[in-house]
């Protein structure tokens, strides 16, 4: 994606996150983020349903893209997701992006009481089923999706909303591992990278896997989006920056203790750090785990410094690689700093 001629920004800049305070408060915040100049707003699925939060946000905004980042696919079925996404596309006037993720086996089976198997293959089929449902509504042709995991063969005119005047929403898939990334390349419109990633992992593992998946389906990987939620440790004073660094190291340590994310560390030769973090997590040493993350690891995962310095690092790392960028912080960023960072990215 080339630089925008007006802003000079090599990627769209998104904001948002966890609507943990509820849909109404999330919608109020969305209006403010649109006014601040962000290109998109995403809602995660934690304490509240992201579709509800974004529906509320759609009623309070006019310009920004609205994305689930992510909605848990396997907690639902393709028909319910197709209906909800279609409605949000209507409510938002064509600004909705359906971001789907698999979650992990314990949550799917024990929190949602839903089946878990072959997540990459199941996700591929899930997306295919959603698109088949949308196609049946668009064309009026018989719904005939018969897969290994999902089967949708009944759609009468009474239950069909018909064609969406804004078209069908894009579908993006969250992925860390190579198989799910290949799936995104084969069937999705974009990839939602995890916060626990590095420029090197994106270039050497993620991008090639996305290209392999696209090639397997006869698609052009260059047409697919990549969204990166980048760690930022930002501050104007030494004290403020030190707090941001400490919090960011703690969050990196939290993710680094999880076996699912070991491949990212292994690429850098940090398997030993994972072993220490995993052992510390088993002992419940959450508050001190960040001590295992040194400055080299911090610099690989996070952009660190003043707003201008962080903006320069983000441009250098992700310009020409990411098409959408957002900021990930496990500490409160002052609105003034966030505004300066956004302005620095726009005007560099």
XYZ file of C-alpha atoms in Angstrom:
348
model
C 0.000 0.000 0.000
C 1.510 3.305 -1.040
C 1.507 6.493 0.971
C -1.758 8.376 0.982
C -1.302 11.539 -1.054
C -3.065 13.665 1.519
C -1.769 12.344 4.834
C 1.511 10.766 3.809
C 0.655 7.778 5.983
C 1.637 4.371 4.543
C -1.217 2.614 6.358
C -4.655 3.293 7.751
C -4.617 3.990 11.485
C -7.187 2.309 13.699
C -8.174 2.670 17.328
C -10.529 1.048 19.776
C -10.140 -2.158 21.669
C -12.056 -3.828 24.454
C -15.610 -2.490 24.987
C -15.325 -3.638 28.588
C -17.224 -0.645 29.942
C -20.242 -1.451 27.797
C -21.590 -0.621 24.314
C -22.908 2.850 25.185
C -19.571 4.056 26.554
C -17.775 2.407 23.639
C -19.998 4.290 21.199
C -19.291 7.595 22.956
C -15.599 6.893 22.634
C -15.970 5.947 18.975
C -17.423 9.348 18.160
C -14.411 10.977 19.785
C -11.971 8.744 17.919
C -13.586 9.592 14.605
C -13.315 13.291 15.430
C -9.633 12.777 16.319
C -8.951 11.511 12.800
C -8.635 7.737 13.069
C -9.508 5.701 9.984
C -11.135 2.767 11.742
C -12.393 1.517 15.085
C -12.309 -2.084 16.245
C -14.033 -3.898 19.094
C -12.665 -7.000 20.786
C -14.780 -9.780 22.264
C -14.219 -10.046 25.997
C -16.871 -8.936 28.492
C -19.349 -7.719 25.867
C -20.428 -8.709 22.374
C -18.384 -6.768 19.786
C -21.250 -6.691 17.297
C -23.465 -4.852 19.768
C -20.692 -2.364 20.593
C -20.084 -1.657 16.907
C -23.799 -1.305 16.185
C -23.930 1.406 18.840
C -20.783 2.968 17.375
C -22.255 2.896 13.866
C -25.107 5.089 15.077
C -22.653 7.665 16.444
C -20.163 7.803 13.541
C -20.256 8.579 9.829
C -16.832 7.967 8.308
C -14.675 5.383 10.124
C -14.476 1.694 9.303
C -15.893 -0.536 12.039
C -14.267 -3.926 12.647
C -14.694 -6.822 15.037
C -11.175 -7.393 16.257
C -12.001 -10.163 16.852
C -15.321 -11.962 17.063
C -14.932 -15.606 18.099
C -16.025 -17.606 15.063
C -16.312 -21.011 16.686
C -18.550 -19.672 19.453
C -21.139 -19.101 16.714
C -22.250 -20.666 13.461
C -21.958 -19.286 9.915
C -25.651 -18.405 9.611
C -25.779 -16.264 12.751
C -22.539 -14.526 11.779
C -23.747 -13.942 8.222
C -26.964 -12.355 9.521
C -25.289 -10.158 12.120
C -22.555 -8.991 9.748
C -25.100 -8.246 7.035
C -27.134 -6.141 9.467
C -24.065 -4.230 10.649
C -23.152 -3.529 7.041
C -26.629 -2.046 6.619
C -26.554 -0.020 9.830
C -23.082 1.371 9.143
C -23.766 2.200 5.512
C -21.114 -0.195 4.224
C -18.356 0.510 6.772
C -18.242 -2.875 8.508
C -15.318 -5.338 8.428
C -15.900 -8.817 9.826
C -12.810 -9.827 11.787
C -12.890 -13.460 12.909
C -10.638 -15.445 15.223
C -10.584 -19.035 16.407
C -9.800 -18.479 20.130
C -8.230 -21.539 21.802
C -9.601 -24.982 22.573
C -10.330 -24.558 26.336
C -12.441 -21.447 25.721
C -14.368 -22.948 22.814
C -15.132 -26.205 24.623
C -15.440 -25.050 28.250
C -16.587 -21.418 28.009
C -18.782 -21.607 24.920
C -19.592 -25.359 24.987
C -18.935 -25.645 21.265
C -16.963 -28.225 19.257
C -13.254 -27.801 18.544
C -11.261 -29.522 15.815
C -8.762 -28.668 13.074
C -9.037 -24.884 13.595
C -7.471 -23.817 10.294
C -9.624 -26.183 8.234
C -12.721 -25.292 10.241
C -12.069 -21.559 9.775
C -11.656 -21.999 6.043
C -14.987 -23.783 5.883
C -16.638 -21.246 8.192
C -15.701 -18.369 5.880
C -16.820 -20.348 2.843
C -20.193 -20.989 4.463
C -20.696 -17.312 5.340
C -19.912 -16.312 1.774
C -22.271 -18.990 0.427
C -25.094 -17.633 2.576
C -24.438 -14.082 1.407
C -24.364 -15.283 -2.193
C -27.744 -16.988 -1.791
C -29.216 -13.742 -0.472
C -27.600 -11.764 -3.280
C -28.597 -14.005 -6.184
C -31.682 -15.819 -4.927
C -30.085 -19.109 -5.895
C -30.486 -22.209 -3.741
C -28.306 -22.331 -0.628
C -26.253 -25.503 -0.933
C -23.216 -25.491 1.341
C -22.262 -28.989 2.430
C -18.941 -29.198 4.255
C -17.281 -31.379 6.828
C -17.981 -29.041 9.748
C -20.945 -26.933 8.547
C -23.985 -27.660 6.412
C -26.421 -24.973 5.237
C -29.017 -26.100 2.705
C -32.220 -24.286 3.656
C -33.027 -20.670 2.832
C -36.574 -19.663 1.924
C -37.559 -16.197 0.650
C -39.243 -15.442 3.986
C -35.877 -15.618 5.782
C -33.693 -14.010 3.122
C -32.919 -10.280 3.562
C -32.054 -10.062 -0.118
C -29.066 -8.215 -1.599
C -27.266 -5.744 0.619
C -27.154 -2.344 -1.121
C -23.673 -1.769 0.318
C -22.300 -5.123 -0.794
C -20.984 -7.832 1.491
C -18.502 -6.946 4.249
C -14.832 -7.863 3.888
C -13.732 -10.800 6.051
C -10.398 -10.697 7.883
C -8.934 -13.629 9.836
C -6.728 -13.417 12.923
C -3.664 -15.636 12.733
C -0.288 -16.282 14.365
C 0.622 -19.775 13.162
C 1.436 -20.585 9.570
C -1.588 -22.810 8.888
C -4.138 -20.206 9.936
C -2.165 -17.550 8.063
C -2.281 -19.692 4.926
C -6.026 -20.007 5.443
C -6.330 -16.226 5.570
C -4.407 -15.990 2.324
C -6.689 -18.531 0.672
C -10.126 -17.282 1.717
C -10.025 -13.928 3.535
C -9.669 -10.303 2.492
C -7.076 -9.558 5.139
C -5.010 -10.841 8.037
C -5.259 -9.631 11.623
C -1.803 -10.075 13.112
C -1.428 -10.647 16.844
C 0.099 -7.991 19.082
C 2.797 -10.508 20.025
C 4.698 -10.265 16.772
C 7.810 -8.616 15.416
C 8.751 -7.054 12.119
C 11.036 -9.998 11.440
C 8.298 -12.560 12.154
C 5.900 -10.682 9.886
C 8.418 -10.530 7.050
C 9.950 -14.010 7.370
C 6.987 -16.117 8.530
C 3.650 -14.322 8.242
C 3.982 -12.742 4.819
C 5.348 -15.900 3.099
C 2.570 -18.017 4.653
C -0.036 -15.496 3.478
C 1.442 -15.639 -0.014
C 1.437 -19.465 -0.028
C -2.215 -19.492 0.984
C -3.137 -16.977 -1.687
C -1.221 -18.875 -4.367
C -2.987 -22.114 -3.423
C -6.307 -20.451 -4.236
C -5.095 -18.577 -7.311
C -5.292 -15.235 -5.533
C -3.006 -12.207 -5.458
C -1.513 -11.780 -1.971
C -0.701 -8.143 -2.762
C -4.444 -7.415 -2.736
C -4.837 -8.682 0.846
C -4.672 -6.413 3.866
C -2.490 -6.876 6.935
C -3.496 -5.257 10.211
C -0.813 -4.878 12.895
C -1.658 -3.940 16.512
C 1.785 -2.666 17.466
C 3.117 -2.466 20.996
C 4.042 1.121 21.870
C 5.881 2.331 24.969
C 5.474 6.076 24.796
C 6.243 8.960 27.110
C 7.394 12.577 27.190
C 9.325 12.471 30.474
C 11.819 9.897 31.732
C 9.400 8.874 34.474
C 6.448 8.511 32.122
C 8.474 6.510 29.620
C 9.868 4.251 32.357
C 6.325 3.369 33.465
C 5.318 2.630 29.885
C 8.363 0.412 29.358
C 7.735 -1.535 32.555
C 4.095 -2.152 31.632
C 4.995 -3.136 28.068
C 7.668 -5.581 29.225
C 5.070 -7.135 31.513
C 2.631 -7.606 28.649
C 5.331 -9.067 26.390
C 6.221 -11.464 29.203
C 2.581 -12.497 29.617
C 2.277 -13.467 25.952
C 5.780 -14.933 25.851
C 4.900 -17.396 28.614
C 2.229 -19.012 26.405
C 3.332 -22.042 24.331
C 1.098 -20.995 21.414
C 3.337 -17.962 20.848
C 6.667 -19.786 21.167
C 7.314 -19.735 17.378
C 7.658 -15.950 17.485
C 10.337 -16.160 20.178
C 12.003 -19.160 18.540
C 12.593 -17.206 15.338
C 14.754 -14.816 17.372
C 16.490 -17.577 19.329
C 14.664 -16.745 22.571
C 13.368 -20.218 23.442
C 15.190 -20.008 26.780
C 13.288 -16.850 27.657
C 10.028 -18.656 26.977
C 11.032 -21.450 29.360
C 11.733 -18.920 32.111
C 8.485 -17.051 31.474
C 6.424 -20.221 31.333
C 7.889 -21.415 34.634
C 7.267 -18.007 36.227
C 3.661 -18.081 35.019
C 3.114 -21.516 36.559
C 4.413 -20.106 39.846
C 2.025 -17.168 39.559
C 4.809 -14.580 39.368
C 2.821 -12.273 37.103
C 4.054 -8.997 38.584
C 7.753 -9.758 38.127
C 7.729 -11.663 34.828
C 8.647 -8.526 32.896
C 12.135 -8.697 34.420
C 12.913 -11.531 31.993
C 12.318 -9.208 29.003
C 15.512 -7.321 28.249
C 15.861 -4.136 26.203
C 16.738 -6.062 23.027
C 13.507 -8.035 23.206
C 11.543 -4.893 24.067
C 12.928 -3.139 20.994
C 11.962 -6.081 18.777
C 8.350 -6.120 19.938
C 7.634 -2.467 20.733
C 8.213 1.030 19.408
C 9.704 2.993 22.301
C 10.219 6.694 22.954
C 8.565 10.047 22.414
C 5.587 10.357 20.045
C 7.882 11.446 17.202
C 10.334 8.600 17.887
C 7.582 5.997 18.092
C 6.025 7.274 14.855
C 9.365 7.023 13.057
C 9.908 3.462 14.311
C 6.423 2.371 13.254
C 6.892 3.822 9.786
C 10.273 2.146 9.379
C 8.997 -1.247 10.519
C 5.591 -1.483 8.950
C 5.517 0.914 6.013
C 4.976 -1.222 2.913
C 4.133 -4.231 5.078
C 0.996 -3.337 7.057
C -2.069 -1.798 5.464
C -3.720 -1.022 8.805
C -2.000 -0.135 12.069
C -3.222 0.295 15.638
C -1.490 0.927 18.951
C -1.397 -1.645 21.742
C -0.647 -0.504 25.294
C -1.272 -2.185 28.649
C -1.102 1.185 30.419
C -3.140 4.381 29.970
C -1.784 6.649 27.231
C -2.620 10.283 27.848
C -4.927 11.649 25.113
C -2.363 14.348 24.400
C 0.312 11.737 23.675
C -2.021 9.684 21.498
C -2.888 12.828 19.565
C 0.782 13.682 19.088
C 1.539 10.147 17.887
C -1.316 10.227 15.392
C -0.224 13.658 14.142
C 3.387 12.514 13.817
C 2.344 9.546 11.712
C 0.157 11.740 9.517
C 2.728 14.454 8.882
C 6.081 12.638 8.813
